[in-house]
Amino acid sequence: LASNSFACQLRPALLRPGSRVTKRALVTPIGGGTGLAGATLGLVQPKKGVQSTFRRFQVTMTADGKSKRVVVWFRNDLRITDNYIVSGAADLVRKGSAQEVLPVYCFDPRHFGKTPWDSAKTGKYRAKFMLESVLDLKKQLRAVGSDLLIEMGKPEEVIPKIAPPGSKVLTQAEVCSEETSVERRLKRNLGPNSSLDLVWGSTLYHLEDLPYSSPTLQDMGNVFTPFRNKVESKCTVRKPVPAPKKGALPLASVDKLDFVPTLEHLGLTADEIAAVAAPHPNSVLDFKGGESVALARLKYYLWDTDLIANYFETRNGMLGGDYSTKFSPWLAHGCISPRTIHEELKKYEQQRTANKST
């Protein structure tokens, strides 16, 4: 989906390694039967050494015995700024529909095994980037008076143990086969009166704002350029939602919030850990995961260097760290949202310059 416009870099990748997506997957409700292509989860064997943890939890209950807990399940949205599940949890607390919030991230052992072709499901450098992103998310949540429970295990097994009857689980909607398969399994395993709420939030334009028949999108077409032209002329990018204020996410009382996994917990060998201790010799940047690093890169590319002003001329370069934005790894893991980049770009055009590069 190549484009001559910088704006088109802002869409995060829909596909994850090993997953498949169809237009039907975009609109199939959770638990919606067999419409999706068969999940590939069963083909990946957990890597030896990947650890699993389950713990005891305390739960706030109402007088009628129902939980007032909201579980915020992070996946490919490792940020607190412009994250709809984070702002959604804060809104539930503000309205009195929830009393406590439990953010959680699960390192799924299936992501760190071998594919049927004996290749690594997640390579050592990506594993390091993921771990850095999760730990940065934990730091960001602590800064607003919350925290992140990090679990080693399958989400459909871990989350029901921390979501008692009556809980609400918020997570970003995904469209690929592996992610949607996990969603269906989790929904089946949740307790009575508990719900799994899928929130769209990964794309530059919101799914509901697309100028196509909803919810089937059957008239969307398969060619990118007409899609882009129609969307840009008829749609508006929603403004990013701010990070929660301190105290907006009252933390649930749980054990082991101090648990901090290492690459060894993810099953990396000593040789692999040593190999990623320094940047790859052919890497143009020392890519580190996390929302704070992503926002710093955005600031660098726009405000510190004005590199964006020459993007059209340099975007096809092959060497060096500055010929393009290099936002892709942070977008793919949700360390920054495309809407945040778009909003900052609009500010740049107002305050510095607007040209074909921007």
XYZ file of C-alpha atoms in Angstrom:
358
model
C 0.000 0.000 0.000
C 2.595 2.494 -1.112
C 1.743 6.146 -1.240
C 3.403 9.455 -2.043
C 1.889 11.019 1.054
C 3.454 11.099 4.491
C -0.051 10.876 5.941
C -0.421 7.341 4.641
C 2.437 6.195 6.835
C 0.173 6.868 9.776
C -1.884 3.711 9.432
C -0.562 0.976 11.749
C -0.010 -2.468 10.306
C -3.109 -4.645 10.490
C -1.288 -7.903 10.059
C 0.793 -9.617 12.705
C 3.143 -12.497 11.864
C 1.121 -15.661 11.403
C -2.269 -13.982 11.298
C -4.795 -13.636 8.514
C -7.423 -10.955 8.006
C -10.440 -10.527 5.747
C -13.035 -7.783 5.397
C -15.424 -10.090 7.191
C -13.066 -10.214 10.147
C -13.390 -6.450 10.472
C -17.082 -6.730 11.269
C -17.533 -10.229 12.731
C -18.727 -9.861 16.342
C -16.919 -11.716 19.055
C -18.097 -15.278 19.309
C -19.537 -14.881 15.831
C -19.143 -18.437 14.658
C -16.838 -19.859 12.006
C -16.749 -17.006 9.535
C -13.048 -16.339 10.132
C -10.351 -18.389 8.540
C -9.074 -21.084 10.882
C -6.894 -19.781 13.693
C -3.215 -20.612 13.575
C -2.710 -20.584 17.328
C -2.668 -24.335 17.563
C 0.274 -24.541 15.157
C 2.714 -22.714 17.417
C 4.339 -24.562 20.282
C 5.386 -22.517 23.328
C 9.117 -22.064 23.545
C 10.869 -23.997 26.251
C 11.581 -21.774 29.210
C 8.614 -19.430 28.810
C 7.184 -19.090 32.276
C 3.586 -18.853 33.423
C 2.308 -17.136 36.578
C -1.040 -17.117 38.387
C -1.628 -15.235 41.609
C -4.176 -14.512 44.331
C -6.240 -11.337 44.030
C -8.474 -9.219 46.250
C -11.677 -7.954 44.680
C -13.945 -5.004 45.478
C -17.569 -6.159 45.516
C -20.873 -4.263 45.660
C -23.615 -5.052 48.150
C -25.269 -7.409 45.660
C -22.059 -9.394 45.310
C -21.061 -8.044 41.899
C -17.614 -6.808 41.042
C -16.975 -3.141 40.329
C -13.705 -3.911 38.588
C -12.675 -2.891 35.109
C -9.836 -4.906 33.616
C -7.918 -2.932 30.987
C -6.299 -5.575 28.792
C -3.462 -4.131 26.733
C -2.368 -5.854 23.534
C -1.125 -3.893 20.516
C -1.876 -0.540 22.173
C 1.001 -0.045 24.596
C 0.364 3.582 25.549
C -1.806 5.722 27.818
C -2.111 8.767 25.524
C -4.952 8.547 22.989
C -5.897 5.068 24.119
C -9.647 4.517 24.094
C -9.625 1.632 26.561
C -7.718 3.752 29.074
C -10.000 6.749 28.662
C -12.990 4.386 28.673
C -11.986 2.948 32.040
C -11.515 6.446 33.439
C -15.000 7.408 32.198
C -16.557 4.374 33.910
C -14.924 5.378 37.182
C -16.006 9.001 36.796
C -19.621 7.936 36.159
C -19.633 5.593 39.161
C -19.949 2.442 37.051
C -16.610 1.158 38.318
C -14.657 1.527 41.531
C -11.309 0.028 40.591
C -9.231 -0.483 37.460
C -6.750 -3.264 36.825
C -4.469 -2.757 33.790
C -2.929 -6.021 32.609
C -0.624 -7.276 29.887
C -0.102 -10.964 29.121
C 3.044 -12.293 27.521
C 1.389 -15.120 25.618
C 3.778 -18.111 25.399
C 2.373 -18.930 21.960
C 4.012 -15.766 20.653
C 7.445 -17.014 21.615
C 7.396 -20.483 20.131
C 8.267 -21.920 16.730
C 6.192 -21.803 13.597
C 5.526 -24.990 11.580
C 8.520 -23.972 9.458
C 10.793 -23.952 12.525
C 11.295 -20.203 12.442
C 10.902 -18.075 15.545
C 7.411 -16.699 16.025
C 8.953 -13.640 17.661
C 12.601 -12.852 16.982
C 14.980 -11.776 19.705
C 15.087 -8.111 18.654
C 11.308 -7.846 18.504
C 11.041 -9.590 21.882
C 13.359 -6.978 23.347
C 11.305 -4.162 21.772
C 8.074 -5.651 23.137
C 9.494 -5.995 26.641
C 10.784 -2.416 26.593
C 7.359 -1.219 25.440
C 5.531 -3.062 28.206
C 7.903 -1.834 30.900
C 7.574 1.737 29.625
C 3.784 1.344 29.762
C 4.103 0.249 33.385
C 6.146 3.380 34.090
C 3.578 5.619 32.381
C 0.720 4.081 34.378
C 2.593 4.472 37.646
C 3.076 8.154 36.854
C -0.730 8.625 36.940
C -1.226 6.622 40.127
C -1.964 3.267 38.529
C 0.223 0.293 37.592
C 0.437 -2.624 35.193
C 0.008 -6.240 36.172
C 2.285 -8.268 33.910
C 1.382 -11.919 33.497
C 3.129 -14.781 31.743
C 0.369 -16.908 30.264
C -2.525 -17.194 27.832
C -4.973 -14.296 28.172
C -8.010 -16.572 28.030
C -6.658 -18.382 31.099
C -5.144 -15.456 33.002
C -7.834 -12.798 32.713
C -10.804 -14.829 34.055
C -8.788 -15.288 37.266
C -8.558 -11.525 37.775
C -12.036 -10.650 36.466
C -14.622 -11.885 38.979
C -18.334 -12.139 38.106
C -19.708 -8.785 37.058
C -16.400 -7.451 35.775
C -15.934 -5.550 32.550
C -12.885 -6.279 30.390
C -11.888 -3.517 27.976
C -9.512 -4.226 25.117
C -8.681 -2.796 21.715
C -10.467 -4.564 18.862
C -8.212 -6.577 16.569
C -8.978 -8.082 13.165
C -6.527 -10.944 12.624
C -7.243 -14.611 13.186
C -5.034 -15.264 16.197
C -6.221 -12.238 18.145
C -9.908 -12.803 17.402
C -9.585 -16.475 18.335
C -8.209 -15.495 21.746
C -11.068 -13.019 22.170
C -13.663 -15.744 21.596
C -11.951 -18.104 24.013
C -11.724 -15.419 26.671
C -15.388 -14.526 26.343
C -16.334 -18.164 26.887
C -14.171 -18.331 30.015
C -15.383 -15.161 31.724
C -17.631 -15.489 34.753
C -21.349 -14.701 35.027
C -22.412 -11.150 34.160
C -18.920 -10.296 32.974
C -18.357 -8.746 29.578
C -15.569 -8.377 27.044
C -15.877 -4.999 25.339
C -13.912 -4.502 22.120
C -12.995 -0.886 21.383
C -11.827 0.246 17.947
C -8.742 2.416 18.232
C -5.773 1.329 16.118
C -6.372 3.238 12.884
C -6.013 6.842 11.765
C -9.671 7.021 10.750
C -12.252 5.413 12.987
C -14.083 2.441 11.497
C -17.452 4.128 12.121
C -16.362 7.217 10.171
C -15.509 5.458 6.900
C -17.694 6.503 3.941
C -18.860 2.970 3.202
C -21.812 0.775 4.040
C -21.742 -0.138 7.698
C -21.083 -2.627 9.111
C -20.288 -4.869 6.134
C -17.940 -2.508 4.216
C -18.743 -4.564 1.131
C -18.490 -1.492 -1.101
C -15.038 -0.560 0.147
C -13.160 -1.988 -2.815
C -9.719 -3.556 -2.951
C -7.512 -0.787 -4.406
C -5.743 1.573 -2.027
C -5.580 4.833 -3.995
C -9.368 5.208 -4.551
C -9.882 4.252 -0.905
C -7.406 6.893 0.240
C -8.857 9.625 -1.988
C -12.408 8.976 -0.866
C -11.533 8.765 2.823
C -9.389 11.904 2.801
C -12.111 13.891 1.060
C -15.037 12.691 3.155
C -13.653 11.827 6.604
C -12.192 13.714 9.531
C -9.543 12.314 11.823
C -10.769 12.287 15.399
C -8.785 14.320 17.903
C -6.543 12.314 20.238
C -7.805 11.803 23.770
C -5.393 12.963 26.474
C -3.649 10.692 28.915
C -5.616 10.147 32.142
C -5.065 12.519 35.014
C -3.493 11.264 38.197
C -6.059 9.338 40.230
C -8.415 8.730 37.301
C -7.650 4.992 37.352
C -7.998 3.841 40.990
C -5.871 0.735 41.139
C -7.319 -2.610 42.162
C -5.580 -4.295 45.089
C -3.549 -7.163 43.672
C -0.400 -9.040 44.546
C 2.866 -9.012 42.635
C 2.580 -5.691 40.875
C 6.305 -5.440 41.412
C 6.937 -8.377 39.066
C 9.156 -7.252 36.194
C 9.866 -9.897 33.538
C 13.155 -10.252 31.747
C 14.106 -11.618 28.353
C 14.857 -14.876 30.104
C 11.203 -15.056 31.146
C 10.348 -14.812 27.443
C 12.456 -17.866 26.697
C 15.478 -16.192 25.126
C 18.747 -18.035 25.509
C 21.858 -16.509 27.047
C 23.371 -16.115 23.573
C 20.246 -14.352 22.298
C 20.169 -12.019 25.296
C 23.823 -11.162 24.745
C 23.177 -10.523 21.040
C 20.470 -7.922 21.698
C 22.382 -6.134 24.447
C 23.668 -3.738 21.780
C 21.928 -2.501 18.607
C 22.241 -4.660 15.525
C 25.351 -3.545 13.609
C 23.283 -2.887 10.487
C 20.543 -0.952 12.258
C 20.279 2.724 11.371
C 18.764 3.505 14.780
C 18.934 2.086 18.271
C 15.257 1.136 18.270
C 13.878 1.012 21.801
C 10.285 0.268 22.620
C 7.896 2.420 24.579
C 5.541 5.368 24.417
C 8.122 7.788 25.801
C 10.631 6.840 23.073
C 7.965 7.077 20.358
C 6.946 10.571 21.450
C 10.604 11.592 21.559
C 11.085 10.337 17.982
C 8.022 12.310 16.878
C 9.414 15.455 18.490
C 12.818 14.860 16.903
C 11.499 14.311 13.372
C 9.176 17.311 13.401
C 10.260 19.987 15.833
C 13.928 19.359 16.588
C 15.184 18.825 13.028
C 12.399 19.854 10.590
C 13.103 16.614 8.724
C 9.429 16.308 7.920
C 9.669 19.386 5.680
C 11.824 17.412 3.228
C 10.122 14.038 3.601
C 8.879 13.948 -0.015
C 12.444 14.204 -1.336
C 14.066 11.784 1.117
C 11.399 9.157 1.722
C 12.799 6.619 -0.758
C 16.304 6.678 0.662
C 17.728 3.372 1.780
C 20.462 4.323 4.254
C 20.555 6.385 7.406
C 18.190 7.114 10.256
C 16.641 10.346 9.009
C 15.432 9.749 5.463
C 12.045 8.579 6.795
C 10.131 8.771 10.040
C 10.903 5.244 11.277
C 7.604 5.358 13.188
C 6.568 1.877 12.044
C 7.709 -0.283 15.002
C 6.099 2.066 17.514
C 2.872 2.212 15.506
C 2.774 -1.573 15.144
C 2.981 -2.062 18.917
C 0.686 0.843 19.676
C 3.337 2.861 21.521
C 1.961 5.887 19.683
C -1.317 6.347 17.850
C -1.613 7.551 14.247
C -4.009 10.223 15.495
C -1.340 11.667 17.792
C 1.069 11.907 14.854
C -1.620 13.489 12.681
C -2.467 16.068 15.340
C 1.180 16.987 15.853
C 1.654 17.262 12.092
C -1.258 19.715 11.877
C 0.388 21.840 14.552
C 3.647 21.736 12.622
C 1.927 22.928 9.455
C 0.352 25.815 11.353
C 3.530 26.891 13.131
C 6.344 25.999 10.690
C 5.439 25.068 7.127
C 2.903 23.155 5.048
C 4.056 21.559 1.778
C 3.810 18.346 -0.218
C 6.046 16.607 2.322
C 3.650 17.252 5.195
